[in-house]
């Protein structure tokens, strides 16, 4: 039996776990937003960076990458991802639509930061988010890298995400690499 994981943030551009295949995919009814604080990857406690989570939105579509993993080592991979996503993300199960024609949907896991988690930051004006991103660094590196790599990966896939692209433009205008 296959296990599928849908990534919409760092899991799009840095899937550091073994997978059998990777597909462009989307989930319906959710938008990607830089509303989650990161104190263990792109920021530190007391000075969090900003990373993405999903927010429910009627009619919205969030594009990302679907990964199929071997069910035999599924538990080990899910344990590793639970550690990586431990800064406020819960694992939920959703329908994941595979982009290739005729492939339909699979059921799989998605890491979702709920507003009641301790690292939740919520909405803010985009220029404020850009300033926070520019100054934030954590054990996984610069917060700017997270934003720019995600924007580049989504552009490579040929998909639109106004929130991510506008933030990436602001981060670049601010003189980030
Ligand atoms: C994801 O990429 O799917 C979850 C959020 C993140 O790790 O950036």
XYZ file of N, CA and C and ligand atoms in Angstrom:
539
model
N 0.832 -1.206 0.000
C 0.000 0.000 0.000
C 0.867 1.257 0.000
N 0.455 2.275 -0.746
C 1.260 3.486 -0.844
C 0.916 4.474 0.257
N 1.914 5.208 0.673
C 1.700 6.330 1.600
C 2.093 7.584 0.830
N 1.198 8.583 0.839
C 1.461 9.849 0.144
C 1.614 10.983 1.159
N 2.524 11.898 0.844
C 2.721 13.095 1.660
C 2.659 14.292 0.725
N 1.885 15.307 1.115
C 1.808 16.535 0.313
C 2.611 17.624 1.011
N 3.565 18.208 0.285
C 4.361 19.314 0.810
C 3.985 20.606 0.108
N 3.902 21.685 0.886
C 3.549 22.995 0.292
C 4.525 24.088 0.737
N 5.485 23.724 1.601
C 6.456 24.708 2.087
C 7.857 24.189 1.821
N 8.624 24.017 2.888
C 9.987 23.515 2.684
C 9.977 22.116 2.072
N 8.886 21.396 2.273
C 8.834 20.041 1.694
C 8.729 20.077 0.169
N 8.432 21.250 -0.401
C 8.450 21.361 -1.864
C 9.895 21.435 -2.367
N 10.725 22.230 -1.698
C 12.061 22.461 -2.267
C 13.177 21.738 -1.499
N 12.852 21.156 -0.341
C 13.886 20.404 0.379
C 13.273 19.141 0.996
N 12.882 18.197 0.136
C 12.308 16.960 0.675
C 13.442 16.003 1.042
N 13.926 16.094 2.252
C 15.116 15.307 2.607
C 14.729 13.927 3.150
N 13.806 13.282 2.468
C 13.419 11.920 2.871
C 13.281 11.090 1.598
N 13.556 9.798 1.694
C 13.461 8.963 0.491
C 12.021 8.846 0.000
N 11.855 8.979 -1.314
C 10.507 8.809 -1.866
C 10.620 8.075 -3.200
N 9.558 7.383 -3.531
C 9.550 6.559 -4.732
C 9.197 7.406 -5.948
N 8.288 8.346 -5.747
C 7.959 9.269 -6.835
C 7.482 10.589 -6.270
N 7.554 11.579 -7.149
C 7.142 12.919 -6.775
C 6.255 13.464 -7.888
N 5.126 14.078 -7.535
C 4.196 14.615 -8.529
C 3.786 16.030 -8.164
N 3.595 16.876 -9.163
C 2.917 18.145 -8.923
C 1.488 17.814 -8.504
N 0.996 18.550 -7.520
C -0.322 18.210 -6.975
C -0.941 19.442 -6.329
N -2.236 19.349 -6.022
C -2.873 20.445 -5.308
C -3.856 19.922 -4.269
N -4.170 20.820 -3.313
C -5.255 20.543 -2.374
C -6.259 21.688 -2.504
N -7.512 21.368 -2.380
C -8.564 22.373 -2.553
C -9.070 22.876 -1.208
N -9.448 24.172 -1.194
C -10.054 24.752 0.013
C -9.049 25.288 1.007
N -7.783 25.395 0.588
C -6.727 25.889 1.476
C -5.844 26.892 0.736
N -5.389 27.915 1.490
C -4.398 28.859 0.971
C -3.123 28.741 1.795
N -2.000 28.989 1.147
C -0.686 28.960 1.809
C -0.401 30.375 2.342
N -0.033 30.469 3.604
C 0.252 31.783 4.198
C 1.486 31.718 5.106
N 2.271 32.783 5.095
C 3.436 32.877 5.985
C 2.994 33.366 7.362
N 2.198 32.552 8.010
C 1.593 32.954 9.283
C 2.090 32.106 10.451
N 3.006 31.195 10.187
C 3.505 30.339 11.267
C 4.903 30.819 11.675
N 5.137 30.923 12.983
C 6.461 31.288 13.472
C 7.378 30.074 13.483
N 8.648 30.322 13.238
C 9.634 29.235 13.278
C 10.721 29.594 14.279
N 10.788 28.801 15.345
C 11.833 29.024 16.359
C 12.878 27.919 16.328
N 12.671 26.921 15.438
C 13.616 25.800 15.407
C 14.264 25.593 14.034
N 13.825 26.326 13.017
C 14.437 26.184 11.690
C 14.914 27.528 11.131
N 14.006 28.506 11.037
C 14.330 29.774 10.351
C 14.294 30.959 11.306
N 14.330 30.664 12.599
C 14.372 31.682 13.631
C 14.763 30.996 14.926
N 14.691 31.736 15.997
C 15.058 31.173 17.306
C 13.997 31.607 18.309
N 13.928 30.945 19.470
C 12.954 31.370 20.473
C 13.168 32.849 20.821
N 12.091 33.593 20.846
C 12.179 35.027 21.143
C 12.380 35.874 19.893
N 12.810 35.257 18.796
C 13.011 35.990 17.541
C 12.666 35.056 16.371
N 11.393 34.719 16.264
C 10.994 33.702 15.285
C 11.074 34.197 13.843
N 11.338 33.258 12.955
C 11.172 33.535 11.539
C 9.723 33.253 11.148
N 9.460 33.382 9.851
C 8.098 33.101 9.361
C 8.163 32.019 8.293
N 7.306 31.015 8.453
C 7.212 29.911 7.506
C 5.737 29.698 7.175
N 5.468 28.822 6.225
C 4.076 28.730 5.774
C 3.260 27.714 6.565
N 1.968 28.021 6.589
C 0.972 27.049 6.992
C -0.199 27.171 6.027
N -1.237 26.404 6.289
C -2.425 26.430 5.443
C -3.568 27.085 6.194
N -4.349 27.848 5.453
C -5.509 28.518 6.031
C -6.708 28.132 5.180
N -7.772 27.770 5.834
C -8.971 27.371 5.073
C -9.534 28.559 4.307
N -9.834 28.353 3.034
C -10.429 29.415 2.221
C -11.269 28.781 1.129
N -12.552 29.081 1.201
C -13.502 28.547 0.215
C -13.023 28.864 -1.212
N -12.955 27.870 -2.069
C -12.612 28.103 -3.471
C -11.119 28.200 -3.750
N -10.287 28.201 -2.700
C -8.834 28.342 -2.920
C -8.232 27.001 -3.331
N -7.065 27.097 -3.956
C -6.330 25.894 -4.355
C -4.862 26.120 -3.997
N -4.259 25.188 -3.322
C -2.841 25.310 -2.956
C -2.055 24.226 -3.701
N -1.102 24.690 -4.518
C -0.256 23.761 -5.267
C 0.978 23.386 -4.453
N 1.458 22.179 -4.673
C 2.674 21.725 -3.999
C 3.164 20.449 -4.640
N 3.862 19.647 -3.849
C 4.418 18.388 -4.353
C 3.878 17.223 -3.543
N 3.464 16.175 -4.258
C 3.024 14.947 -3.589
C 4.137 13.918 -3.717
N 4.475 13.290 -2.609
C 5.537 12.282 -2.580
C 4.927 10.937 -2.195
N 5.275 9.929 -2.953
C 4.868 8.566 -2.564
C 6.049 7.901 -1.895
N 5.815 7.379 -0.710
C 6.909 6.710 0.012
C 6.578 5.234 0.151
N 7.608 4.448 0.286
C 7.449 3.000 0.458
C 6.735 2.741 1.769
N 5.669 1.955 1.738
C 4.967 1.708 3.002
C 5.873 0.975 3.988
N 6.847 0.203 3.472
C 7.760 -0.544 4.343
C 8.571 0.339 5.269
N 9.030 1.503 4.772
C 9.768 2.407 5.665
C 8.958 3.657 5.994
N 7.639 3.543 5.795
C 6.748 4.675 6.052
C 6.843 5.190 7.476
N 6.844 4.270 8.442
C 6.853 4.705 9.844
C 8.118 5.499 10.161
N 9.272 5.011 9.644
C 10.545 5.699 9.909
C 10.525 7.096 9.284
N 9.992 7.202 8.084
C 9.949 8.510 7.410
C 8.985 9.447 8.137
N 7.849 8.922 8.553
C 6.880 9.773 9.256
C 7.432 10.223 10.603
N 8.222 9.366 11.269
C 8.861 9.773 12.537
C 9.831 10.919 12.280
N 10.600 10.782 11.191
C 11.580 11.817 10.843
C 10.858 13.139 10.535
N 9.756 13.040 9.806
C 9.009 14.260 9.470
C 8.336 14.854 10.707
N 7.910 13.996 11.617
C 7.302 14.509 12.860
C 8.333 15.332 13.617
N 9.594 14.899 13.586
C 10.661 15.653 14.249
C 10.905 16.973 13.507
N 11.006 16.886 12.188
C 11.265 18.094 11.391
C 10.147 19.133 11.554
N 8.915 18.679 11.649
C 7.754 19.580 11.680
C 7.247 19.806 13.108
N 8.107 19.572 14.096
C 7.622 19.590 15.481
C 7.328 20.996 16.015
N 7.709 22.017 15.272
C 7.511 23.385 15.765
C 6.097 23.909 15.617
N 5.093 23.063 15.804
C 3.708 23.544 15.779
C 2.820 22.877 14.754
N 3.367 21.961 13.971
C 2.577 21.329 12.907
C 1.956 20.014 13.387
N 0.693 19.826 13.009
C 0.020 18.541 13.214
C -0.071 17.838 11.867
N -0.092 16.529 11.916
C -0.267 15.770 10.671
C -1.758 15.527 10.456
N -2.265 15.975 9.322
C -3.674 15.750 9.014
C -3.767 14.956 7.712
N -4.943 14.440 7.450
C -5.158 13.635 6.243
C -6.088 14.392 5.306
N -5.673 14.519 4.053
C -6.475 15.263 3.080
C -6.491 14.541 1.738
N -7.414 14.947 0.884
C -7.385 14.498 -0.508
C -6.344 15.315 -1.252
N -5.458 14.625 -1.953
C -4.379 15.268 -2.712
C -4.647 14.974 -4.187
N -4.780 16.036 -4.978
C -5.087 15.864 -6.405
C -3.794 15.853 -7.206
N -3.540 14.760 -7.890
C -2.324 14.657 -8.706
C -2.572 15.366 -10.029
N -1.557 16.166 -10.440
C -1.796 17.066 -11.574
C -1.853 16.351 -12.913
N -1.184 15.226 -13.041
C -1.133 14.571 -14.355
C -2.545 14.152 -14.772
N -2.882 14.362 -16.070
C -4.240 14.087 -16.538
C -4.667 12.656 -16.221
N -5.874 12.529 -15.724
C -6.461 11.214 -15.486
C -6.008 10.527 -14.211
N -5.171 11.183 -13.420
C -4.643 10.498 -12.233
C -5.533 10.612 -11.005
N -6.375 11.632 -10.976
C -7.320 11.746 -9.876
C -6.669 12.103 -8.552
N -7.314 11.684 -7.476
C -6.861 12.082 -6.143
C -6.410 10.873 -5.339
N -5.497 11.132 -4.411
C -5.085 10.114 -3.443
C -5.314 10.722 -2.056
N -5.353 9.872 -1.058
C -5.454 10.366 0.306
C -4.050 10.354 0.895
N -3.672 11.424 1.578
C -2.313 11.454 2.106
C -2.174 12.399 3.277
N -0.945 12.492 3.773
C -0.667 13.299 4.960
C -0.170 14.686 4.577
N -0.555 15.650 5.398
C -0.158 17.048 5.216
C 0.178 17.592 6.598
N 1.244 18.393 6.700
C 1.622 19.016 7.977
C 1.025 20.413 8.021
N 0.233 20.658 9.055
C -0.616 21.841 9.141
C -0.442 22.475 10.515
N -0.116 23.769 10.529
C 0.035 24.487 11.807
C -1.275 25.192 12.133
N -1.907 24.734 13.160
C -3.196 25.254 13.601
C -2.988 26.563 14.366
N -3.924 27.500 14.281
C -3.742 28.767 15.010
C -3.575 28.614 16.519
N -3.932 27.476 17.088
C -3.773 27.365 18.552
C -2.385 26.855 18.962
N -1.454 26.703 18.004
C -0.124 26.214 18.398
C 0.718 27.389 18.933
N 1.668 27.112 19.829
C 2.391 28.201 20.515
C 3.244 29.072 19.598
N 3.580 28.588 18.402
C 4.410 29.395 17.495
C 3.606 30.182 16.457
N 2.296 30.087 16.546
C 1.429 30.771 15.560
C 1.631 32.289 15.635
N 1.807 32.933 14.486
C 1.940 34.398 14.445
C 0.735 35.058 13.793
N 0.138 34.426 12.813
C -1.051 34.979 12.169
C -0.726 36.042 11.139
N -1.788 36.701 10.625
C -1.599 37.666 9.545
C -0.882 38.921 10.003
N -0.223 39.577 9.055
C 0.441 40.867 9.286
C 0.606 41.502 7.915
N 0.783 42.829 7.836
C 1.035 43.442 6.529
C 2.277 42.814 5.892
N 2.214 42.596 4.578
C 3.309 41.901 3.886
C 4.683 42.584 4.076
N 4.759 43.931 4.049
C 6.076 44.548 4.285
C 6.635 44.221 5.672
N 5.754 44.079 6.667
C 6.225 43.698 8.019
C 6.741 42.259 8.015
N 6.015 41.388 7.301
C 6.465 39.992 7.195
C 7.830 39.961 6.498
N 7.993 40.771 5.448
C 9.272 40.796 4.714
C 10.414 41.257 5.621
N 10.147 42.266 6.446
C 11.209 42.733 7.366
C 11.586 41.634 8.352
N 10.567 40.940 8.862
C 10.830 39.848 9.816
C 11.641 38.736 9.144
N 11.276 38.417 7.912
C 11.997 37.371 7.167
C 13.457 37.782 6.965
N 13.668 39.021 6.599
C 15.042 39.480 6.312
C 15.972 39.366 7.509
N 15.410 39.617 8.697
C 16.314 39.636 9.852
C 16.430 38.259 10.532
N 15.611 37.280 10.104
C 15.542 36.012 10.854
C 16.493 34.947 10.317
N 17.128 34.287 11.241
C 18.016 33.155 10.955
C 17.766 32.102 12.025
N 17.942 30.850 11.657
C 17.782 29.779 12.637
C 18.709 28.636 12.305
N 18.565 27.524 13.027
C 19.458 26.388 12.807
C 19.452 25.860 11.372
N 18.365 26.040 10.625
C 18.342 25.558 9.242
C 18.820 26.608 8.248
N 19.079 27.827 8.719
C 19.602 28.860 7.828
C 18.746 30.116 7.819
N 18.989 30.942 6.794
C 18.318 32.239 6.695
C 16.850 32.058 6.295
N 16.004 32.878 6.876
C 14.584 32.844 6.526
C 14.373 33.277 5.073
N 15.243 34.169 4.582
C 15.126 34.601 3.175
C 15.254 33.395 2.240
N 16.156 32.483 2.577
C 16.344 31.299 1.728
C 15.026 30.527 1.591
N 14.342 30.354 2.718
C 13.071 29.610 2.713
C 12.085 30.267 1.739
N 11.947 31.596 1.840
C 10.973 32.302 0.999
C 11.384 32.219 -0.478
N 12.643 32.497 -0.756
C 13.075 32.580 -2.156
C 13.120 31.201 -2.817
N 13.521 30.200 -2.053
C 13.530 28.839 -2.627
C 12.113 28.348 -2.902
N 11.207 28.655 -1.991
C 9.814 28.234 -2.215
C 9.245 28.941 -3.448
N 9.483 30.250 -3.557
C 8.974 30.997 -4.717
C 9.574 30.428 -6.003
N 10.869 30.140 -5.994
C 11.527 29.611 -7.197
C 10.946 28.245 -7.567
N 10.718 27.402 -6.578
C 10.180 26.059 -6.862
C 8.772 26.166 -7.448
N 7.958 27.081 -6.911
C 6.590 27.226 -7.431
C 6.616 27.790 -8.849
N 7.526 28.735 -9.102
C 7.646 29.279 -10.468
C 8.076 28.172 -11.434
N 9.031 27.335 -10.997
C 9.475 26.218 -11.842
C 8.314 25.288 -12.196
N 7.386 25.131 -11.250
C 6.234 24.262 -11.507
C 5.209 24.953 -12.398
N 5.374 26.263 -12.581
C 4.442 27.017 -13.429
C 3.128 27.321 -12.737
N 3.163 27.385 -11.391
C 1.913 27.667 -10.680
C 1.956 29.065 -10.069
N 0.787 29.604 -9.798
C 0.623 30.943 -9.250
C 0.465 30.878 -7.736
N 1.089 31.779 -7.037
C 0.762 31.972 -5.621
C 1.075 33.423 -5.286
N 0.037 34.266 -5.339
C 0.233 35.722 -5.219
C 0.907 36.076 -3.892
N 0.517 35.422 -2.817
C 1.077 35.734 -1.478
C 2.578 35.434 -1.448
N 2.965 34.264 -1.902
C 4.386 33.873 -1.874
C 5.203 34.758 -2.820
N 4.685 34.988 -4.020
C 5.465 35.763 -5.003
C 5.599 37.224 -4.568
N 4.545 37.783 -3.987
C 4.631 39.179 -3.532
C 5.646 39.280 -2.386
N 5.633 38.312 -1.485
C 6.597 38.354 -0.384
C 8.022 38.186 -0.911
N 8.214 37.258 -1.847
C 9.558 37.057 -2.406
C 10.048 38.343 -3.077
N 9.169 39.047 -3.780
C 9.568 40.300 -4.423
C 9.977 41.330 -3.378
N 9.216 41.417 -2.300
C 9.542 42.379 -1.244
C 10.870 42.032 -0.574
N 11.070 40.752 -0.334
C 12.319 40.309 0.299
C 13.506 40.665 -0.590
N 13.335 40.494 -1.917
C 14.416 40.821 -2.861
C 14.642 42.323 -2.931
N 13.535 43.090 -2.992
C 13.660 44.554 -3.046
C 14.421 45.089 -1.856
N 14.235 44.386 -0.720
C 14.904 44.811 0.501
C 16.392 44.512 0.476
N 16.862 43.956 -0.615
C 18.301 43.729 -0.746
C 18.763 42.356 -0.307
N 17.806 41.433 -0.085
C 18.227 40.080 0.293
C 18.831 39.385 -0.908
N 19.643 38.347 -0.708
C 20.268 37.687 -1.848
C 19.228 37.016 -2.741
C 5.377 21.636 4.251
O 6.384 21.991 3.653
O 4.514 20.938 3.678
C 5.138 21.984 5.683
C 5.667 23.295 6.103
C 7.170 23.427 6.047
O 7.881 22.545 6.551
O 7.666 24.409 5.490
